[in-house]
Amino acid sequence: MAVLDEDSGKLLNYRQLLRHPKYRSEWKQSSANEFGRLTNGVGGRIKKPTNTMRFIRQQDVPKDRRKDITYGSFTCSVRPEKTAEPNRTRFTAGGDKINYPGEVATPTAEMLVAKLLFNSVVSTPGAKFMTMDISNFYLMTPLLRPEYLRIKTADIPEEIINEYRLRKIVNAKGFVFVEVTKGMYGLPQAGLLANELLEKRLNKNGYFQSKIVAGLWSHKTRPIQFTLVVDDFGVKYVGREHVEHLLKTLEEHYKVTSDWKGDRYIGIHLQWDYDKRQVHLYMPDYVKRALKQFQHKLRKRQNQPFPHTPIEYGAKQQFAKEKTESPKLDAKGK
């Protein structure tokens, strides 16, 4: 993922953001915060670091795992709904280089399932909708085996290099190495392990996932349903006390952010009218941003592939006025 520069219409990746005079300050801090979350904090800003990974020397990688060393990469996105930190940097493992022997497929709700849940909300008397988000969901699950990554020091913020004294362990090619012991973004097994642990914890409190529809959850007795997309919950409920029960269940193990307005979910804005039992879905400025991103120039509207040739009534033959590069038809008209 990359970030759209409103001035130029270009998408800027992680390295471009760190070099850009307009963006580098805020994205360096975003990157440092990400490393702090994954390791043991940075600058005292991270209240609960996850200790998902630790920096190590190249020679500390076990000999039998050196063939599995993968690369680290970065994704950047702007998430206005994440008010605490809208500029989001995510350090991800190069999962395509990892030879993991186990199952990795993770059940998650499709967008169609979420839209059906929206429709179910307005179709059920007294039902309402809200959302929840588990912070650092992938980063809380122990791995069955460690994984190993390497990172260029040029991609690491100076604040992290200094706080963790990385210049002492960098190799001759400018790389530092990382041992990962908990789930993180990009690891093929991380999603499934985190989902299985969440399912085990929810099952104990009466919640179960549909055996037919992936990512759709219900409770044995309570009037509540929700879709789960990675770490985002879209919750349909009849009675606030039932949501409180789900929140209490999750907060025993995770840091949870809740939004009772339920006006945004998986990138879709939702405008609820419970009295009229209606919901309006929209994505503001989506077309405007796409036009700028792809540098598309607006022209006179044309509802067909080629410009229209007016019919000449009374003429025995109608000739195309514009030249075309389309191939000529053969004797069979093909």
Tab-separated table of C-alpha atoms in Angstrom:
chain	number	residue	atom	x	y	z
A	1	MET	CA	0.000	0.000	0.000
A	2	ALA	CA	1.076	3.566	-0.637
A	3	VAL	CA	-0.093	7.105	0.145
A	4	LEU	CA	-1.609	9.464	-2.413
A	5	ASP	CA	0.139	12.826	-2.735
A	6	GLU	CA	-2.724	15.269	-3.307
A	7	ASP	CA	-0.424	17.775	-5.016
A	8	SER	CA	1.001	15.496	-7.712
A	9	GLY	CA	-1.574	12.703	-7.828
A	10	LYS	CA	1.228	10.155	-7.393
A	11	LEU	CA	1.323	7.261	-4.940
A	12	LEU	CA	4.297	7.472	-2.576
A	13	ASN	CA	5.773	4.346	-1.022
A	14	TYR	CA	7.546	4.069	2.331
A	15	ARG	CA	10.992	5.155	1.124
A	16	GLN	CA	9.567	8.044	-0.891
A	17	LEU	CA	7.593	9.270	2.132
A	18	LEU	CA	10.718	9.251	4.315
A	19	ARG	CA	12.586	11.372	1.738
A	20	HIS	CA	9.750	13.763	0.876
A	21	PRO	CA	10.213	17.181	2.561
A	22	LYS	CA	6.457	17.523	3.155
A	23	TYR	CA	5.885	14.098	4.691
A	24	ARG	CA	9.155	12.772	6.117
A	25	SER	CA	8.764	14.103	9.672
A	26	GLU	CA	5.346	12.542	10.358
A	27	TRP	CA	6.142	9.270	8.600
A	28	LYS	CA	9.482	8.824	10.380
A	29	GLN	CA	7.594	8.977	13.659
A	30	SER	CA	4.933	6.608	12.321
A	31	SER	CA	7.674	4.144	11.335
A	32	ALA	CA	9.453	4.479	14.703
A	33	ASN	CA	6.151	3.813	16.482
A	34	GLU	CA	5.660	0.655	14.432
A	35	PHE	CA	9.101	-0.665	15.354
A	36	GLY	CA	8.366	0.273	18.976
A	37	ARG	CA	5.124	-1.709	18.961
A	38	LEU	CA	6.836	-4.754	17.486
A	39	THR	CA	9.830	-4.655	19.829
A	40	ASN	CA	10.056	-3.179	23.327
A	41	GLY	CA	8.861	0.393	22.805
A	42	VAL	CA	10.499	3.629	21.671
A	43	GLY	CA	10.922	7.004	23.343
A	44	GLY	CA	8.466	6.058	26.082
A	45	ARG	CA	5.556	6.535	23.623
A	46	ILE	CA	4.351	2.929	23.366
A	47	LYS	CA	2.405	1.971	26.479
A	48	LYS	CA	2.191	-1.765	25.819
A	49	PRO	CA	4.860	-2.969	23.361
A	50	THR	CA	4.212	-6.490	22.087
A	51	ASN	CA	7.756	-7.933	22.050
A	52	THR	CA	6.815	-9.607	18.784
A	53	MET	CA	10.396	-9.476	17.531
A	54	ARG	CA	13.922	-8.664	18.660
A	55	PHE	CA	17.026	-7.480	16.816
A	56	ILE	CA	19.820	-10.048	16.591
A	57	ARG	CA	23.186	-10.525	14.871
A	58	GLN	CA	23.390	-12.498	11.642
A	59	GLN	CA	25.360	-15.281	13.339
A	60	ASP	CA	22.573	-15.690	15.936
A	61	VAL	CA	20.231	-17.151	13.295
A	62	PRO	CA	20.225	-20.972	13.761
A	63	LYS	CA	22.119	-22.739	10.967
A	64	ASP	CA	19.166	-24.941	10.045
A	65	ARG	CA	16.941	-21.854	9.565
A	66	ARG	CA	19.263	-19.638	7.546
A	67	LYS	CA	17.726	-20.852	4.302
A	68	ASP	CA	14.362	-19.488	5.561
A	69	ILE	CA	15.522	-15.909	6.199
A	70	THR	CA	13.104	-13.559	4.453
A	71	TYR	CA	13.011	-9.823	3.837
A	72	GLY	CA	11.089	-7.130	5.659
A	73	SER	CA	8.990	-4.555	3.805
A	74	PHE	CA	6.728	-1.642	4.679
A	75	THR	CA	3.186	-0.612	3.839
A	76	CYS	CA	1.814	2.868	4.501
A	77	SER	CA	-1.759	4.078	4.554
A	78	VAL	CA	-3.828	6.986	5.841
A	79	ARG	CA	-6.731	5.815	8.023
A	80	PRO	CA	-8.720	8.873	9.238
A	81	GLU	CA	-10.995	6.663	11.352
A	82	LYS	CA	-7.950	5.651	13.444
A	83	THR	CA	-7.949	8.949	15.309
A	84	ALA	CA	-5.067	8.061	17.641
A	85	GLU	CA	-2.686	7.476	14.730
A	86	PRO	CA	-4.153	8.069	11.249
A	87	ASN	CA	-0.785	7.696	9.482
A	88	ARG	CA	-0.193	3.965	9.696
A	89	THR	CA	3.097	2.263	8.869
A	90	ARG	CA	3.135	-1.518	8.973
A	91	PHE	CA	6.333	-3.535	8.934
A	92	THR	CA	5.550	-6.806	7.170
A	93	ALA	CA	7.391	-10.062	6.602
A	94	GLY	CA	8.017	-11.253	3.068
A	95	GLY	CA	5.658	-14.183	3.375
A	96	ASP	CA	6.279	-15.385	-0.183
A	97	LYS	CA	9.811	-16.417	0.856
A	98	ILE	CA	8.782	-18.400	3.942
A	99	ASN	CA	8.583	-22.171	3.679
A	100	TYR	CA	5.894	-22.857	6.279
A	101	PRO	CA	4.806	-26.511	6.481
A	102	GLY	CA	1.393	-26.043	8.124
A	103	GLU	CA	-2.066	-24.748	7.159
A	104	VAL	CA	-2.301	-20.988	6.532
A	105	ALA	CA	-5.783	-20.226	5.101
A	106	THR	CA	-7.729	-17.847	7.367
A	107	PRO	CA	-11.557	-17.562	7.393
A	108	THR	CA	-12.656	-13.948	6.915
A	109	ALA	CA	-15.923	-12.303	5.914
A	110	GLU	CA	-16.335	-11.145	2.313
A	111	MET	CA	-17.738	-7.689	1.586
A	112	LEU	CA	-20.990	-9.282	0.398
A	113	VAL	CA	-21.449	-10.896	3.835
A	114	ALA	CA	-20.953	-7.519	5.526
A	115	LYS	CA	-23.532	-5.915	3.222
A	116	LEU	CA	-26.001	-8.685	3.980
A	117	LEU	CA	-25.479	-7.979	7.684
A	118	PHE	CA	-26.226	-4.275	7.072
A	119	ASN	CA	-29.461	-5.301	5.361
A	120	SER	CA	-30.273	-7.624	8.263
A	121	VAL	CA	-29.880	-4.722	10.722
A	122	VAL	CA	-32.529	-2.562	9.021
A	123	SER	CA	-34.746	-5.620	8.518
A	124	THR	CA	-34.778	-6.586	12.218
A	125	PRO	CA	-37.009	-4.533	14.561
A	126	GLY	CA	-34.959	-2.827	17.270
A	127	ALA	CA	-31.597	-3.824	15.791
A	128	LYS	CA	-28.623	-1.444	15.632
A	129	PHE	CA	-25.052	-1.557	14.350
A	130	MET	CA	-21.675	-0.718	15.901
A	131	THR	CA	-18.036	-1.558	15.227
A	132	MET	CA	-15.038	-2.788	17.207
A	133	ASP	CA	-11.365	-3.031	16.433
A	134	ILE	CA	-8.733	-5.180	18.165
A	135	SER	CA	-5.417	-3.374	18.411
A	136	ASN	CA	-2.304	-5.335	17.413
A	137	PHE	CA	-4.395	-8.442	16.775
A	138	TYR	CA	-1.753	-10.355	14.832
A	139	LEU	CA	0.981	-9.315	17.255
A	140	MET	CA	-0.504	-11.056	20.282
A	141	THR	CA	-0.324	-14.687	19.139
A	142	PRO	CA	2.728	-16.903	19.849
A	143	LEU	CA	4.189	-18.648	16.786
A	144	LEU	CA	4.786	-22.385	16.706
A	145	ARG	CA	8.354	-21.654	15.550
A	146	PRO	CA	10.430	-18.444	15.225
A	147	GLU	CA	10.845	-16.744	11.849
A	148	TYR	CA	13.829	-14.662	10.734
A	149	LEU	CA	13.992	-11.451	8.705
A	150	ARG	CA	16.649	-9.027	7.537
A	151	ILE	CA	16.237	-5.256	7.177
A	152	LYS	CA	18.390	-2.546	5.609
A	153	THR	CA	19.423	-0.021	8.230
A	154	ALA	CA	18.610	2.681	5.662
A	155	ASP	CA	14.926	1.719	6.125
A	156	ILE	CA	15.032	2.035	9.928
A	157	PRO	CA	14.388	5.425	11.593
A	158	GLU	CA	17.392	6.961	13.324
A	159	GLU	CA	15.498	6.980	16.620
A	160	ILE	CA	15.241	3.175	16.552
A	161	ILE	CA	18.873	2.736	15.445
A	162	ASN	CA	20.068	4.798	18.396
A	163	GLU	CA	17.743	3.389	21.055
A	164	TYR	CA	18.502	-0.238	20.152
A	165	ARG	CA	22.183	0.371	19.279
A	166	LEU	CA	21.810	-1.310	15.923
A	167	ARG	CA	25.116	-0.060	14.550
A	168	LYS	CA	26.809	-2.612	16.809
A	169	ILE	CA	25.053	-5.566	15.148
A	170	VAL	CA	24.735	-4.432	11.502
A	171	ASN	CA	26.552	-6.709	9.030
A	172	ALA	CA	28.989	-5.654	6.294
A	173	LYS	CA	26.152	-5.295	3.739
A	174	GLY	CA	24.156	-2.924	5.925
A	175	PHE	CA	21.562	-5.416	7.200
A	176	VAL	CA	20.317	-6.134	10.706
A	177	PHE	CA	18.465	-9.345	11.482
A	178	VAL	CA	15.275	-9.948	13.418
A	179	GLU	CA	13.866	-12.963	15.251
A	180	VAL	CA	10.055	-13.035	15.251
A	181	THR	CA	8.331	-15.082	17.971
A	182	LYS	CA	4.755	-13.793	17.705
A	183	GLY	CA	2.415	-13.286	14.792
A	184	MET	CA	3.042	-10.255	12.579
A	185	TYR	CA	1.844	-8.878	9.286
A	186	GLY	CA	2.985	-10.823	6.240
A	187	LEU	CA	3.651	-14.143	7.941
A	188	PRO	CA	1.470	-16.717	6.151
A	189	GLN	CA	0.569	-18.506	9.397
A	190	ALA	CA	-0.123	-15.387	11.494
A	191	GLY	CA	-3.733	-14.842	10.468
A	192	LEU	CA	-4.813	-18.424	11.080
A	193	LEU	CA	-3.032	-18.696	14.451
A	194	ALA	CA	-4.570	-15.419	15.663
A	195	ASN	CA	-8.010	-16.447	14.387
A	196	GLU	CA	-7.833	-19.881	16.028
A	197	LEU	CA	-6.863	-18.357	19.377
A	198	LEU	CA	-9.670	-15.786	19.121
A	199	GLU	CA	-12.169	-18.523	18.232
A	200	LYS	CA	-11.129	-20.589	21.252
A	201	ARG	CA	-11.616	-17.597	23.550
A	202	LEU	CA	-14.986	-16.646	22.037
A	203	ASN	CA	-16.290	-20.219	22.087
A	204	LYS	CA	-15.843	-20.327	25.875
A	205	ASN	CA	-18.346	-17.473	26.157
A	206	GLY	CA	-20.999	-18.835	23.805
A	207	TYR	CA	-19.925	-17.279	20.496
A	208	PHE	CA	-19.485	-19.481	17.441
A	209	GLN	CA	-18.556	-19.021	13.794
A	210	SER	CA	-20.889	-20.194	11.032
A	211	LYS	CA	-19.851	-23.510	9.501
A	212	ILE	CA	-21.179	-22.333	6.131
A	213	VAL	CA	-20.350	-18.597	5.936
A	214	ALA	CA	-16.746	-17.705	6.819
A	215	GLY	CA	-16.363	-14.716	9.110
A	216	LEU	CA	-20.008	-14.637	10.287
A	217	TRP	CA	-20.414	-15.107	14.056
A	218	SER	CA	-23.405	-15.501	16.376
A	219	HIS	CA	-24.127	-16.285	20.029
A	220	LYS	CA	-25.954	-19.353	21.315
A	221	THR	CA	-28.645	-17.359	23.132
A	222	ARG	CA	-28.027	-13.623	22.732
A	223	PRO	CA	-29.529	-11.562	19.850
A	224	ILE	CA	-26.166	-10.542	18.429
A	225	GLN	CA	-24.284	-11.261	15.208
A	226	PHE	CA	-21.058	-9.897	13.800
A	227	THR	CA	-18.768	-10.170	10.817
A	228	LEU	CA	-15.029	-10.353	11.356
A	229	VAL	CA	-12.587	-9.012	8.752
A	230	VAL	CA	-9.048	-9.522	10.121
A	231	ASP	CA	-9.426	-7.503	13.367
A	232	ASP	CA	-12.500	-5.409	12.515
A	233	PHE	CA	-15.883	-6.387	13.979
A	234	GLY	CA	-19.151	-5.201	12.439
A	235	VAL	CA	-21.778	-5.934	15.102
A	236	LYS	CA	-25.562	-6.231	14.751
A	237	TYR	CA	-27.330	-6.253	18.125
A	238	VAL	CA	-30.717	-5.892	19.799
A	239	GLY	CA	-29.969	-4.465	23.229
A	240	ARG	CA	-26.776	-2.732	24.334
A	241	GLU	CA	-26.151	-5.221	27.156
A	242	HIS	CA	-25.349	-7.932	24.602
A	243	VAL	CA	-22.604	-5.825	23.033
A	244	GLU	CA	-21.251	-5.114	26.506
A	245	HIS	CA	-20.956	-8.875	27.007
A	246	LEU	CA	-18.943	-9.240	23.785
A	247	LEU	CA	-16.729	-6.282	24.741
A	248	LYS	CA	-16.053	-7.741	28.167
A	249	THR	CA	-15.150	-11.095	26.592
A	250	LEU	CA	-12.665	-9.498	24.190
A	251	GLU	CA	-11.152	-7.064	26.705
A	252	GLU	CA	-10.010	-9.972	28.869
A	253	HIS	CA	-7.355	-10.667	26.227
A	254	TYR	CA	-7.116	-7.677	23.849
A	255	LYS	CA	-7.143	-3.910	23.684
A	256	VAL	CA	-10.437	-3.076	21.980
A	257	THR	CA	-11.619	0.203	20.431
A	258	SER	CA	-15.380	0.537	19.955
A	259	ASP	CA	-17.501	2.923	17.891
A	260	TRP	CA	-21.169	2.933	18.865
A	261	LYS	CA	-22.124	5.128	15.894
A	262	GLY	CA	-21.120	2.361	13.485
A	263	ASP	CA	-20.763	4.843	10.658
A	264	ARG	CA	-17.699	3.303	8.995
A	265	TYR	CA	-16.740	-0.316	8.382
A	266	ILE	CA	-14.146	-1.897	6.039
A	267	GLY	CA	-13.753	1.376	4.168
A	268	ILE	CA	-17.491	1.956	3.645
A	269	HIS	CA	-19.287	4.934	5.186
A	270	LEU	CA	-22.683	4.077	6.671
A	271	GLN	CA	-25.530	6.507	7.275
A	272	TRP	CA	-28.115	4.821	9.514
A	273	ASP	CA	-31.771	5.809	9.834
A	274	TYR	CA	-33.200	3.312	12.313
A	275	ASP	CA	-36.624	4.989	12.415
A	276	LYS	CA	-37.129	4.535	8.688
A	277	ARG	CA	-35.098	1.287	8.796
A	278	GLN	CA	-32.723	2.448	6.090
A	279	VAL	CA	-28.962	2.521	5.656
A	280	HIS	CA	-27.074	4.422	2.957
A	281	LEU	CA	-23.632	3.203	1.891
A	282	TYR	CA	-21.139	5.552	0.272
A	283	MET	CA	-17.415	6.151	-0.252
A	284	PRO	CA	-16.829	9.926	-0.380
A	285	ASP	CA	-14.333	11.265	-2.919
A	286	TYR	CA	-13.550	7.737	-4.155
A	287	VAL	CA	-13.963	8.667	-7.835
A	288	LYS	CA	-12.232	12.019	-7.347
A	289	ARG	CA	-9.166	10.360	-5.812
A	290	ALA	CA	-9.109	7.656	-8.477
A	291	LEU	CA	-9.221	10.241	-11.286
A	292	LYS	CA	-6.282	12.046	-9.723
A	293	GLN	CA	-4.342	8.864	-9.015
A	294	PHE	CA	-4.683	7.565	-12.586
A	295	GLN	CA	-4.362	11.102	-14.033
A	296	HIS	CA	-7.512	10.654	-16.083
A	297	LYS	CA	-8.618	13.729	-18.029
A	298	LEU	CA	-12.344	14.340	-18.184
A	299	ARG	CA	-13.710	14.627	-21.710
A	300	LYS	CA	-17.087	15.083	-23.313
A	301	ARG	CA	-19.343	12.222	-22.254
A	302	GLN	CA	-19.471	9.351	-24.755
A	303	ASN	CA	-21.584	6.262	-24.051
A	304	GLN	CA	-20.059	4.005	-26.718
A	305	PRO	CA	-16.567	2.869	-27.784
A	306	PHE	CA	-16.377	5.134	-30.873
A	307	PRO	CA	-17.747	8.608	-31.628
A	308	HIS	CA	-21.287	8.519	-32.998
A	309	THR	CA	-21.834	8.963	-36.758
A	310	PRO	CA	-25.194	10.669	-37.424
A	311	ILE	CA	-27.634	8.741	-39.638
A	312	GLU	CA	-28.197	10.286	-43.070
A	313	TYR	CA	-31.833	9.588	-43.741
A	314	GLY	CA	-32.609	8.857	-47.408
A	315	ALA	CA	-29.068	7.790	-48.262
A	316	LYS	CA	-28.702	4.254	-49.688
A	317	GLN	CA	-25.403	3.688	-47.897
A	318	GLN	CA	-24.156	4.829	-44.537
A	319	PHE	CA	-20.405	5.396	-44.297
A	320	ALA	CA	-18.326	5.711	-41.172
A	321	LYS	CA	-16.843	9.180	-40.944
A	322	GLU	CA	-13.981	8.324	-38.626
A	323	LYS	CA	-10.962	6.193	-39.459
A	324	THR	CA	-10.691	3.018	-37.464
A	325	GLU	CA	-7.891	0.563	-36.834
A	326	SER	CA	-10.298	-2.323	-36.261
A	327	PRO	CA	-9.515	-5.418	-38.399
A	328	LYS	CA	-11.704	-6.038	-41.446
A	329	LEU	CA	-14.346	-8.760	-41.301
A	330	ASP	CA	-13.752	-11.971	-43.256
A	331	ALA	CA	-16.200	-13.636	-45.667
A	332	LYS	CA	-18.110	-15.169	-42.733
A	333	GLY	CA	-18.530	-11.783	-41.117
A	334	LYS	CA	-16.116	-12.523	-38.274
